[in-house]
JSON list of C-alpha atoms in Angstrom, two decimals:
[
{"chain": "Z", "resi": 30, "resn": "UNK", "atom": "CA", "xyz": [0.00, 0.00, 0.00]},
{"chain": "Z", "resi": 31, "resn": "UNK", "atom": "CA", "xyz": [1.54, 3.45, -1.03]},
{"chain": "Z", "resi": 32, "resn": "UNK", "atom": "CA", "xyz": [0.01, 6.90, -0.30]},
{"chain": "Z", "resi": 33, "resn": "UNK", "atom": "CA", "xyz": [0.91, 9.83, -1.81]},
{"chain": "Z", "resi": 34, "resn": "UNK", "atom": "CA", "xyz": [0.24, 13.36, -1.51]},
{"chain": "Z", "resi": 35, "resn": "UNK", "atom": "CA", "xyz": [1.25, 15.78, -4.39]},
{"chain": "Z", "resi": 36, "resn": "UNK", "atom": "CA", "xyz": [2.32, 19.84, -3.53]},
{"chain": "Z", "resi": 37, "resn": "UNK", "atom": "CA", "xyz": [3.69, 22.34, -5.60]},
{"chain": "Z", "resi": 38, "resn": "UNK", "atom": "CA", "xyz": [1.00, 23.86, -7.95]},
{"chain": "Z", "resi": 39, "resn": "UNK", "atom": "CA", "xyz": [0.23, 27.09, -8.32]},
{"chain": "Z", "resi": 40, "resn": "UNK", "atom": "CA", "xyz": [-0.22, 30.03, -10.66]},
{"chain": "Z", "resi": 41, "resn": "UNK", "atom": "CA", "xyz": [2.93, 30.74, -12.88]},
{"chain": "Z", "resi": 42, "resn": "UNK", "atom": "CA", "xyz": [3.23, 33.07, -15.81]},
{"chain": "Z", "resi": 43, "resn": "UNK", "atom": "CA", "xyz": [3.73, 31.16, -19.35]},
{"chain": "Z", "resi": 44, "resn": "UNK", "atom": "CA", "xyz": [7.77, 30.59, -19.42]},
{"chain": "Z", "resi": 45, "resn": "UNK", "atom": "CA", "xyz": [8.16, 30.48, -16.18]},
{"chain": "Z", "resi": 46, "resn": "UNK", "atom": "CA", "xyz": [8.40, 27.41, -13.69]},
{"chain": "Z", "resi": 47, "resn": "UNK", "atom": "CA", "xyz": [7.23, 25.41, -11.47]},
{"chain": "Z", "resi": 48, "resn": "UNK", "atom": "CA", "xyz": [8.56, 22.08, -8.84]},
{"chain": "Z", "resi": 49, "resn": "UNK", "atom": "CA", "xyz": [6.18, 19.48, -8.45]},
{"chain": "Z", "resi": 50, "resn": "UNK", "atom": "CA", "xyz": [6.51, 17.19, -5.57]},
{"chain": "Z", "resi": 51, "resn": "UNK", "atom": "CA", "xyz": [5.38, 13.38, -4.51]},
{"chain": "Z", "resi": 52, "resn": "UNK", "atom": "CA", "xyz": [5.63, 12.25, -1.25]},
{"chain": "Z", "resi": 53, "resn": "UNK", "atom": "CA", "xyz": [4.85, 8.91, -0.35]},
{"chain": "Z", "resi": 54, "resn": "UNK", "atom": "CA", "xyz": [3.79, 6.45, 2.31]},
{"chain": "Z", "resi": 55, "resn": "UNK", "atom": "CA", "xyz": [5.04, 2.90, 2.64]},
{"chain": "Z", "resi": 56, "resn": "UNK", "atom": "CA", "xyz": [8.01, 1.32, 2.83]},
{"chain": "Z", "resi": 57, "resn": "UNK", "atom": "CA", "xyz": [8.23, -0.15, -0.89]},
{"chain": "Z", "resi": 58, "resn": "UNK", "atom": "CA", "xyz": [7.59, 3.16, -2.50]},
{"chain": "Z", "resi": 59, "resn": "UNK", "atom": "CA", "xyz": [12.30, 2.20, -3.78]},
{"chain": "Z", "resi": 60, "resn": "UNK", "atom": "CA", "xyz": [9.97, -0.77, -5.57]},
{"chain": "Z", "resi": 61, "resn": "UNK", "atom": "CA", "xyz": [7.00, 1.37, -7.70]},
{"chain": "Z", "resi": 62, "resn": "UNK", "atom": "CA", "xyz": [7.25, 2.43, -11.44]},
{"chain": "Z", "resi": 63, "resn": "UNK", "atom": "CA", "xyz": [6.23, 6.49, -10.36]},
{"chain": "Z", "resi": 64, "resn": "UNK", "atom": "CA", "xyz": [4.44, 8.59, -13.13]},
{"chain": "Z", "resi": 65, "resn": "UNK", "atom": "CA", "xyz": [2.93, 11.91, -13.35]},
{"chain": "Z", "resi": 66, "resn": "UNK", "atom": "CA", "xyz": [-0.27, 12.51, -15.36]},
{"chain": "Z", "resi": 67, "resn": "UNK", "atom": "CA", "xyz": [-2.56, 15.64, -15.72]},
{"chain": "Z", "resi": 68, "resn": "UNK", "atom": "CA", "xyz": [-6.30, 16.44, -16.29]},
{"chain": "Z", "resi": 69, "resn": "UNK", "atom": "CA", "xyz": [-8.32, 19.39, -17.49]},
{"chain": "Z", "resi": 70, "resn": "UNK", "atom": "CA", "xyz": [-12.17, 18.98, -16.99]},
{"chain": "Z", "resi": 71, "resn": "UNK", "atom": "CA", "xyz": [-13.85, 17.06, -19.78]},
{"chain": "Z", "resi": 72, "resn": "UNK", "atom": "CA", "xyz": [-10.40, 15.26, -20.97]},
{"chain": "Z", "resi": 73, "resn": "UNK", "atom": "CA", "xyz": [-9.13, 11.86, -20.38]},
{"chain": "Z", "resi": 74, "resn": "UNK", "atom": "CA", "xyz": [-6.05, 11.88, -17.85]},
{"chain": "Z", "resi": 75, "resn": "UNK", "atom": "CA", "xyz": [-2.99, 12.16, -20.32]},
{"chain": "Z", "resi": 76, "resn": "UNK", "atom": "CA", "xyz": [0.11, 10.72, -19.22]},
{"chain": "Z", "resi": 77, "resn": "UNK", "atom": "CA", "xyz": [3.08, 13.39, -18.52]},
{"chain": "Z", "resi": 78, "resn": "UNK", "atom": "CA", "xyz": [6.46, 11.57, -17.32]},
{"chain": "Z", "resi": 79, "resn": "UNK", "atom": "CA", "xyz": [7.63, 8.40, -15.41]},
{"chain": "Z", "resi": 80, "resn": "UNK", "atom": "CA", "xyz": [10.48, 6.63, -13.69]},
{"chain": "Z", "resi": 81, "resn": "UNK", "atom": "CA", "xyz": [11.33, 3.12, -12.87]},
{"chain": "Z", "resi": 82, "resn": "UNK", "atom": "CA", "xyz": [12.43, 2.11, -9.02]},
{"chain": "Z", "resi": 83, "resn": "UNK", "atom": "CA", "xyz": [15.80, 2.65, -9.78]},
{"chain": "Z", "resi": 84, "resn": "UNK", "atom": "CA", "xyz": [15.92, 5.78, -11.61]},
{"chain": "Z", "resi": 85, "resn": "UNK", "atom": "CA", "xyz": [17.64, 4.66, -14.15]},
{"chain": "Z", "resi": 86, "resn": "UNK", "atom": "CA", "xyz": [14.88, 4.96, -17.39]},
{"chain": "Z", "resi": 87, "resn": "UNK", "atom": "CA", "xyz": [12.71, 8.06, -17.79]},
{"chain": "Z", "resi": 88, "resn": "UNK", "atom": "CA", "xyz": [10.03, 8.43, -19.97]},
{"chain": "Z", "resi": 89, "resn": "UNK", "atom": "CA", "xyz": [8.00, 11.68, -21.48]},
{"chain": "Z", "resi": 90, "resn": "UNK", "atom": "CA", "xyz": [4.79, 12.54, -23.13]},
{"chain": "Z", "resi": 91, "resn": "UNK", "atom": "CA", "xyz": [5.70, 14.21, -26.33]},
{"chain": "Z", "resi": 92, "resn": "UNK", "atom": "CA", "xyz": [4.34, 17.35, -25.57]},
{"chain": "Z", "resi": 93, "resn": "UNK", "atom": "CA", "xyz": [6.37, 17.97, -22.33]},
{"chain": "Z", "resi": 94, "resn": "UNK", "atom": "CA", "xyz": [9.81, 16.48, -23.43]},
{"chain": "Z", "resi": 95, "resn": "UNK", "atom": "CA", "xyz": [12.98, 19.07, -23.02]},
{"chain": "Z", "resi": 96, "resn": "UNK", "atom": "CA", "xyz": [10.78, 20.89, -20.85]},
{"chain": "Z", "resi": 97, "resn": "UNK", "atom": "CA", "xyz": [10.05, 18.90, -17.71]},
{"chain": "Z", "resi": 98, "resn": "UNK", "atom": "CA", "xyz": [12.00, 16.71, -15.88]},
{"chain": "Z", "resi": 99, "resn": "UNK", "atom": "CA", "xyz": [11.42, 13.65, -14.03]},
{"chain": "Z", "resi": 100, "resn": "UNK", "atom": "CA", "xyz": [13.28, 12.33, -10.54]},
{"chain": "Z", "resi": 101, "resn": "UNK", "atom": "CA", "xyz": [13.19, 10.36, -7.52]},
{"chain": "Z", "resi": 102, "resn": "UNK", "atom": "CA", "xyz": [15.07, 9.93, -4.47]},
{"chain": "Z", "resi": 103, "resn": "UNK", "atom": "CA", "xyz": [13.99, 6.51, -2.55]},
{"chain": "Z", "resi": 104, "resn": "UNK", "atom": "CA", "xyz": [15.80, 7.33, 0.29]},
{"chain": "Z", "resi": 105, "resn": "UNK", "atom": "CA", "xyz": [13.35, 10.28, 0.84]},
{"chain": "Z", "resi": 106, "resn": "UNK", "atom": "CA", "xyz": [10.07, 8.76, -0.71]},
{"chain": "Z", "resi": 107, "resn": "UNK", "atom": "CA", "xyz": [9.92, 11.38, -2.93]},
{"chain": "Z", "resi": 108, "resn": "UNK", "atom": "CA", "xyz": [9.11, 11.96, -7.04]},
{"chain": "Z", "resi": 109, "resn": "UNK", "atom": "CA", "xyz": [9.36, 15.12, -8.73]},
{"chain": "Z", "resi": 110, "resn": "UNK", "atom": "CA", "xyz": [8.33, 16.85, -11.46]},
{"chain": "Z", "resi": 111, "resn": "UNK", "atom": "CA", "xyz": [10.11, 19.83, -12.62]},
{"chain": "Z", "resi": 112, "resn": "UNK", "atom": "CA", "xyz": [8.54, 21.85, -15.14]},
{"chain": "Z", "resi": 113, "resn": "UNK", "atom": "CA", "xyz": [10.80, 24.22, -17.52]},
{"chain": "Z", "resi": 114, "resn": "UNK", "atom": "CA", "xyz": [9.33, 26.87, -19.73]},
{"chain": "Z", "resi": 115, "resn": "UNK", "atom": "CA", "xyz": [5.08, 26.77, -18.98]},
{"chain": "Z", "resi": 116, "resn": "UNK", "atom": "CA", "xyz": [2.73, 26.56, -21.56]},
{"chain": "Z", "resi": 117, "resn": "UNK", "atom": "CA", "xyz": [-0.99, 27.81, -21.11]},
{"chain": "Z", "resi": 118, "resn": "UNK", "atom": "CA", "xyz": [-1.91, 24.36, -22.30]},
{"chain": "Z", "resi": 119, "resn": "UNK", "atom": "CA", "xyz": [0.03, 22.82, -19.45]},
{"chain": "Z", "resi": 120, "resn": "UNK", "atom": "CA", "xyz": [-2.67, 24.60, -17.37]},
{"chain": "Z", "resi": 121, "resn": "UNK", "atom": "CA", "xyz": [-4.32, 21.09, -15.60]},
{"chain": "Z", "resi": 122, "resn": "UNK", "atom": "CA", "xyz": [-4.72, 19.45, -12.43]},
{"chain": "Z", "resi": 123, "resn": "UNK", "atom": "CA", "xyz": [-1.41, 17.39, -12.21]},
{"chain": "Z", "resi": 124, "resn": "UNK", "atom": "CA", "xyz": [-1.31, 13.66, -10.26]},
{"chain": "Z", "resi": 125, "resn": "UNK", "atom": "CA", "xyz": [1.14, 11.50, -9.41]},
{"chain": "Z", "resi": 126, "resn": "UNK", "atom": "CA", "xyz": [0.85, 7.67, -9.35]},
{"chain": "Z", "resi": 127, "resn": "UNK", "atom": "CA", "xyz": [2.52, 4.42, -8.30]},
{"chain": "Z", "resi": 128, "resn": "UNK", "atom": "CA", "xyz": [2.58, 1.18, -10.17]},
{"chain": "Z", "resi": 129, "resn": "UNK", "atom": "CA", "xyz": [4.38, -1.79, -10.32]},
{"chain": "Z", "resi": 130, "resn": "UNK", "atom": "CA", "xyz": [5.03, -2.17, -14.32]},
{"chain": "Z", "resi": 131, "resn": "UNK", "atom": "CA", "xyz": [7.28, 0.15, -16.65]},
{"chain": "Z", "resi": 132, "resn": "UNK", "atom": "CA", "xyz": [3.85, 2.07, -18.44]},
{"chain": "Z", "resi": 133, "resn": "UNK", "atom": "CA", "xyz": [2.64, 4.99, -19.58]},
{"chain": "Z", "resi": 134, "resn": "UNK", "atom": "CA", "xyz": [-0.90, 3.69, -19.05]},
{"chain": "Z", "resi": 135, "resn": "UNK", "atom": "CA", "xyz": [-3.15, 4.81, -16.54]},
{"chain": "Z", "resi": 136, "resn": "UNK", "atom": "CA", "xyz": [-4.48, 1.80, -15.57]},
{"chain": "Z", "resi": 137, "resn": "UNK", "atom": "CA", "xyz": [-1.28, 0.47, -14.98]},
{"chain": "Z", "resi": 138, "resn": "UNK", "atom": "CA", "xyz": [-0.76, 2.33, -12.22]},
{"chain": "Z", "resi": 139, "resn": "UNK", "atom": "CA", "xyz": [-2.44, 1.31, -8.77]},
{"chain": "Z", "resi": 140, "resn": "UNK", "atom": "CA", "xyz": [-2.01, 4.19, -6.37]},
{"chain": "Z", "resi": 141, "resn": "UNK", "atom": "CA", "xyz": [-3.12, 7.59, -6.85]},
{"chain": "Z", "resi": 142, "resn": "UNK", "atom": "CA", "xyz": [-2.66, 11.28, -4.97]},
{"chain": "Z", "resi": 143, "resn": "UNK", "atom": "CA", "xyz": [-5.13, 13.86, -4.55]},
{"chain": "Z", "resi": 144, "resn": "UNK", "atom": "CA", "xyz": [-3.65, 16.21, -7.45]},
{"chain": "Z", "resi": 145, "resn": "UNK", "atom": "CA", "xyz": [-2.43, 19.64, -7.76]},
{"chain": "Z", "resi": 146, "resn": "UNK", "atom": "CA", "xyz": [-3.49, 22.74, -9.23]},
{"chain": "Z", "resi": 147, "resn": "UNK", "atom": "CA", "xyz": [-0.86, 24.14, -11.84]},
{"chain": "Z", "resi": 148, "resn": "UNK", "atom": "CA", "xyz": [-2.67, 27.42, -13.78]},
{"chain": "Z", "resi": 149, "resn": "UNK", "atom": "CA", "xyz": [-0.17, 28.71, -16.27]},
{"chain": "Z", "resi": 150, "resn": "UNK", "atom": "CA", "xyz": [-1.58, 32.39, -17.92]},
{"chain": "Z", "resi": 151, "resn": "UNK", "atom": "CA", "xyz": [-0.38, 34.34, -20.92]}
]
């Protein structure tokens, strides 16, 4: 069982950035696939980044590659998401999630947070 609580939204002006943060519950959260997603109302949850237990692979939704940046630290049951160089259309409610395969799929991914808030204007 893994619980995790996301923090770091806000409002940002477009270019700008913003840190994302996962903490997490539970002491296999070194053994979980982690991924961020996002959601604006009336869309499907799109898939933004993940990162296996070790670090070692990263993986990014088209739209957000050179721009954000994916990373863990197991000793500190954290994930983050850093986020270079805002777009309006990153404007969403941003989620992180545990799972225990390598995916970009949603419903590969078990555990949930409550989500975050990130509001970029022009």
């Amino acid at each position: 069982q893994v619980q995790l609580v996301e923090s770091g939204g806000g409002l940002v002006q477009a270019g700008g950035s913003l840190i994302l943060s996962c903490a997490a519950s539970g002491r296999t959260f070194s053994s979980y696939t982690m991924g961020w997603f996002r959601q604006v109302p009336g869309k499907e949850r799109e898939f933004v980044a993940a990162i296996t237990w070790s670090g070692a692979s990263k993986n990014y939704a088209d739209s957000v590659k050179g721009r954000f940046t994916i990373s863990r630290d197991n000793a500190k049951n954290t994930v983050w998401l850093q986020m270079n160089s805002l777009k309006p259309e990153d404007t969403a409610v941003y989620y992180c999630a545990a799972g225990t395969k390598w995916s970009f799929l949603r419903y590969e991914y078990s555990y949930w947070g409550q989500g975050t808030q990130v509001t970029v204007s022009s």
